[in-house]
XYZ file of C-alpha atoms in Angstrom:
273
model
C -6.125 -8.227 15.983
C -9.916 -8.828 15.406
C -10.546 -5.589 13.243
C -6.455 -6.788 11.270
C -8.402 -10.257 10.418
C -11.822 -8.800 9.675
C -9.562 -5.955 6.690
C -7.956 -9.181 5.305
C -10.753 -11.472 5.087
C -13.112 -9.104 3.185
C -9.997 -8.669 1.058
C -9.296 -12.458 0.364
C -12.991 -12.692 -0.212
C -12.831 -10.545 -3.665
C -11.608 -13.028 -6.504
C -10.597 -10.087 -8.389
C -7.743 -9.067 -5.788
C -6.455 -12.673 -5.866
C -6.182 -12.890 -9.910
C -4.257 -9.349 -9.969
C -2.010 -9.649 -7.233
C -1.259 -13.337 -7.778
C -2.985 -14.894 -10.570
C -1.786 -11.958 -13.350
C 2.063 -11.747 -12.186
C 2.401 -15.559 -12.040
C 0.750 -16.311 -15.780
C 3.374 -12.929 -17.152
C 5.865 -14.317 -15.107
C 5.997 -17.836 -16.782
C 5.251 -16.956 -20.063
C 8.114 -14.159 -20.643
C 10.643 -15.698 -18.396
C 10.670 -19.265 -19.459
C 12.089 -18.488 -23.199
C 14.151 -15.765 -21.955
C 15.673 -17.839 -18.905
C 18.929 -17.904 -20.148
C 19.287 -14.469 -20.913
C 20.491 -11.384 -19.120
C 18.948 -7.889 -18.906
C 20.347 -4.450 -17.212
C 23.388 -6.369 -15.702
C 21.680 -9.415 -14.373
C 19.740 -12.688 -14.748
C 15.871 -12.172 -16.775
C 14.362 -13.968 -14.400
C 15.746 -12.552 -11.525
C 14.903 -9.509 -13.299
C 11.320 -9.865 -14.087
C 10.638 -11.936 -10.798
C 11.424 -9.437 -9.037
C 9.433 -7.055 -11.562
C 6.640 -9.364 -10.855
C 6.502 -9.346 -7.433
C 6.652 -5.939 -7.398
C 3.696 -5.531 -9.110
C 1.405 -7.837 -7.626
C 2.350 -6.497 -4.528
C 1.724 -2.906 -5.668
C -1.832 -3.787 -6.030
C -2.060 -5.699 -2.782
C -0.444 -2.204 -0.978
C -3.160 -0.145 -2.714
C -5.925 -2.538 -1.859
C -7.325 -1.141 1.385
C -7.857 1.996 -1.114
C -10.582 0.443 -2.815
C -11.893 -0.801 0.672
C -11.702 2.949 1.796
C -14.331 3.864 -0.923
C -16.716 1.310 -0.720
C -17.147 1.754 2.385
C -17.253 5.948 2.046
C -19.834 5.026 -0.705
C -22.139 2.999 2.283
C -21.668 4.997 5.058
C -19.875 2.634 7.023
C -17.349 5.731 8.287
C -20.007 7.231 9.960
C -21.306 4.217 11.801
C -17.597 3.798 12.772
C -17.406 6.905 14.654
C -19.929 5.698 17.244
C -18.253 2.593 17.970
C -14.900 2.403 20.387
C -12.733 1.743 17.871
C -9.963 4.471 17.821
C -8.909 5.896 14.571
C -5.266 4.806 15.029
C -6.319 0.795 15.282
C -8.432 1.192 11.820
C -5.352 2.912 10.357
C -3.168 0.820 11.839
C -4.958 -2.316 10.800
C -5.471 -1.564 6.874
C -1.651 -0.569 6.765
C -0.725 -3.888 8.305
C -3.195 -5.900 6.464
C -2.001 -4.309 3.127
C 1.523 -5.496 3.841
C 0.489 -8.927 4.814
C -1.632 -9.109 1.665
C 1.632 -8.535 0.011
C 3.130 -11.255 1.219
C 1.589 -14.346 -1.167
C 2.588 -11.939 -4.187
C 5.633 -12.059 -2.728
C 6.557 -15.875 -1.795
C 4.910 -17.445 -4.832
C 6.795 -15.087 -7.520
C 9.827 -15.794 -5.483
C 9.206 -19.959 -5.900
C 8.480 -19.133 -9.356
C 11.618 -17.564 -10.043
C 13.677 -20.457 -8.159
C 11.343 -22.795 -10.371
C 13.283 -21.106 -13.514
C 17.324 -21.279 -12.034
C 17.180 -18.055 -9.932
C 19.299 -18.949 -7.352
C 20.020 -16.565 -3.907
C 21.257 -17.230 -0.704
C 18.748 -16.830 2.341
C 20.425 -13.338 3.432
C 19.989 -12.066 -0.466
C 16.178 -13.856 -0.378
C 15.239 -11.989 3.194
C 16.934 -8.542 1.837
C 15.364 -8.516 -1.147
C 11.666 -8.642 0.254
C 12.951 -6.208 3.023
C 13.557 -3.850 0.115
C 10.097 -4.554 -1.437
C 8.425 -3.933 1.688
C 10.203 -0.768 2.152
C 8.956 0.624 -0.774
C 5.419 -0.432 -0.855
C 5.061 2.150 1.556
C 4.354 5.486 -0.955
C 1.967 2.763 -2.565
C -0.020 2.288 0.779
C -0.386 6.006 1.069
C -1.558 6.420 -2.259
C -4.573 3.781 -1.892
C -5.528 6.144 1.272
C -5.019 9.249 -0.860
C -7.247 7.521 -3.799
C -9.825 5.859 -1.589
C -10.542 8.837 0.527
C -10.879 11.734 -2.863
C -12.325 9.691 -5.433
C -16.038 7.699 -5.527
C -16.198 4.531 -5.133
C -17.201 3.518 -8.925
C -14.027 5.687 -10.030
C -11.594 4.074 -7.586
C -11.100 1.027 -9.767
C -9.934 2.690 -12.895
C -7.568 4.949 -11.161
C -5.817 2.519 -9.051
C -5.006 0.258 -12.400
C -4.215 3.060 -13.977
C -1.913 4.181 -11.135
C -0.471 0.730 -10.991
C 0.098 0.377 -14.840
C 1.800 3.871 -14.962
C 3.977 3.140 -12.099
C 4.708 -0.310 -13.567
C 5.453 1.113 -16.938
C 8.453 3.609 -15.949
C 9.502 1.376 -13.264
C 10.691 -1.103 -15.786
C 8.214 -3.826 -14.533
C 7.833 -5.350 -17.501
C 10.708 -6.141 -18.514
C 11.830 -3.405 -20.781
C 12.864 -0.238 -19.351
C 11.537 3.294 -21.743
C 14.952 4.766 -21.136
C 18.270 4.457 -19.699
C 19.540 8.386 -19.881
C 18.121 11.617 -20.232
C 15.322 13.581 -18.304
C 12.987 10.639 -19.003
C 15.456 7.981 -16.999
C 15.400 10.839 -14.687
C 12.008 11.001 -14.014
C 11.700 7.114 -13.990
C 14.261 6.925 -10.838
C 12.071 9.231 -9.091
C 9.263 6.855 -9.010
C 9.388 4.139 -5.882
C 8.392 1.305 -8.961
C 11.806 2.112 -10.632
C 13.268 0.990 -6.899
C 11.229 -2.177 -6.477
C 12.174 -3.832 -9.631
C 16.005 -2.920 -8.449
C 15.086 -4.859 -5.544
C 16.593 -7.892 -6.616
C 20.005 -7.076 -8.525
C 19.970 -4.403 -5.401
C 19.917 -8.141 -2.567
C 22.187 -9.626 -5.933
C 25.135 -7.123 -5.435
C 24.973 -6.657 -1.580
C 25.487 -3.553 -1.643
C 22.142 -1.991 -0.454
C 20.208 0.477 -2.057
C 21.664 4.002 -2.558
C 20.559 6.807 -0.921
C 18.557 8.486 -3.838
C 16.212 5.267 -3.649
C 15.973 6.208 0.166
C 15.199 9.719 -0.631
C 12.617 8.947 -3.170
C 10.395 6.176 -0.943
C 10.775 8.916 2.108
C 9.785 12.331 -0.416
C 6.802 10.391 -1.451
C 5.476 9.066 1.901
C 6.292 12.085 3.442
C 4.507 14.787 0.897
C 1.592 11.904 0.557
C 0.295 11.898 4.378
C -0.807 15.129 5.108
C -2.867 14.471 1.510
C -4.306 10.789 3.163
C -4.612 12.886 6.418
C -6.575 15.725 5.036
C -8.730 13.564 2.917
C -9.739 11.271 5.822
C -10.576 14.794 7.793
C -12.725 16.406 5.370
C -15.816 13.961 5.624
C -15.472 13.910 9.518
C -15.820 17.878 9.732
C -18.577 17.520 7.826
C -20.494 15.073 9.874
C -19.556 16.948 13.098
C -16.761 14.535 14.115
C -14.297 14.865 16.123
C -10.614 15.823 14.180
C -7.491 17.227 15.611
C -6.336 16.618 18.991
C -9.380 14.642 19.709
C -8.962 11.867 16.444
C -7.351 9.590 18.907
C -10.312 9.252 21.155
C -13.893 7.164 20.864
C -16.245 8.206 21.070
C -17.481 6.389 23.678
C -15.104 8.417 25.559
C -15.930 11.694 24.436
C -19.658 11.104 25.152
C -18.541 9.638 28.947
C -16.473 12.832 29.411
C -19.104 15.857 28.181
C -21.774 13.302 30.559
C -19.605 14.122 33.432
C -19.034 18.007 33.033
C -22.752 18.016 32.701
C -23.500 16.316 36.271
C -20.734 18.420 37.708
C -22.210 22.298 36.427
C -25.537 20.560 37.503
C -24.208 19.803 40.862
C -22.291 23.129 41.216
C -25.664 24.640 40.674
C -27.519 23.063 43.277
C -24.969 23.579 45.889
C -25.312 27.068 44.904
């Protein structure tokens, strides 16, 4: 819990993170949705629509935020001073994945006041499943910050994750205009996870759940993306001598406690000899 709150508050500390993931979604939000509140778009409310759009992209960058965190801290060194600590591997993973989603969560709740603020109306069931589905597929998103923050440098990082973000936005029908609605274009559109998100809330609308392609899309891309975030993390430790494989798991701390001990015990099989 003390390494989750220490990956959240260097987050919150960047004023840049807090004006794209909350600032940027909230001022598009208001100033497309308010003359367009009475209007409907791909078989439901606009501002259901494009509060959901919204959310989904504020949250996007929140997702892809420990990333950035990833580089900066390649670019210091601060992996390598890591390795001699007794932190395990799995709590630092474990800890930017759940601090990502939890940074997700303000994009989240203030778009979804923001939409109420404009007549979108839900029950609490359709409310809870439609940031169930958001969450769900944030998850390629994650794994793409790791991919990006372990491969690129640190003064690169930036560009590419907007760029990856306005991309994904851009097909996914984020805002609020989608580039096609047939034809291998649409195609490759629904086999983004951003095309999903923004379905998100007529998805929680209908009650009907998502279908299975969306399931099949979020679970292609997190599957095929973490042996990439896996073999990127790997690379620098190899280089540096670090433990990888079956041994990632440990400290080391352990590992130095362990080779200490077969040491003593040839040196006291020797003198017994």
């Amino acid at each position: 819990m003390t390494h989750l709150r220490y990956e959240i508050l260097r987050t919150l500390r960047n004023p840049a993170f807090a004006g794209l993931t909350v600032g940027l979604p909230l001022v598009l939000f208001y100033s497309v949705a308010s003359a367009e509140r009475h209007k409907t778009f791909d078989g439901t409310s606009f501002p259901l629509y494009f509060m959901t759009a919204m959310a989904a992209y504020g949250a996007m960058y929140a997702a892809m935020a420990p990333g950035a965190r990833i580089a900066r801290d390649r670019a210091t060194g601060w992996p390598r001073q890591m390795r001699i600590t007794p932190l395990r591997t799995r709590t630092d993973f474990t800890a930017k994945v759940a601090g990502a989603y939890l940074l997700a969560l303000p994009a989240l709740a203030l778009l979804f006041l923001a939409g109420a603020s404009l007549g979108v109306r839900l029950s609490a069931t359709q409310w809870l499943e439609m940031a169930g589905l958001l969450f769900v597929g944030l998850a390629p998103l994650v794994v793409i910050g790791f991919v990006l923050g372990y491969l690129l440098p640190s003064d690169a990082v930036a560009p590419a994750f907007a760029g990856v973000v306005v991309l994904f936005a851009l097909l996914g029908g984020v805002f609020g205009f989608q580039l096609a609605t047939s034809g291998p274009l649409f195609d490759v559109m629904k086999g983004l996870p951003s095309y999903w998100l923004v379905q998100a809330g007529k998805t929680a609308l209908g009650g009907g759940g998502w279908p299975t392609e969306e399931w099949h899309v979020v679970a292609a891309w997190t599957v095929v993306l973490i042996p990439v975030a896996e073999r990127d993390y790997r690379r620098p430790a190899r280089r540096a001598g670090a433990p990888v494989g079956p041994w990632a798991g440990q400290t080391w701390t352990s590992l130095g406690g362990r080779a200490a001990r077969r040491r003593r015990s040839g040196w006291l099989a020797s003198a017994g000899g």
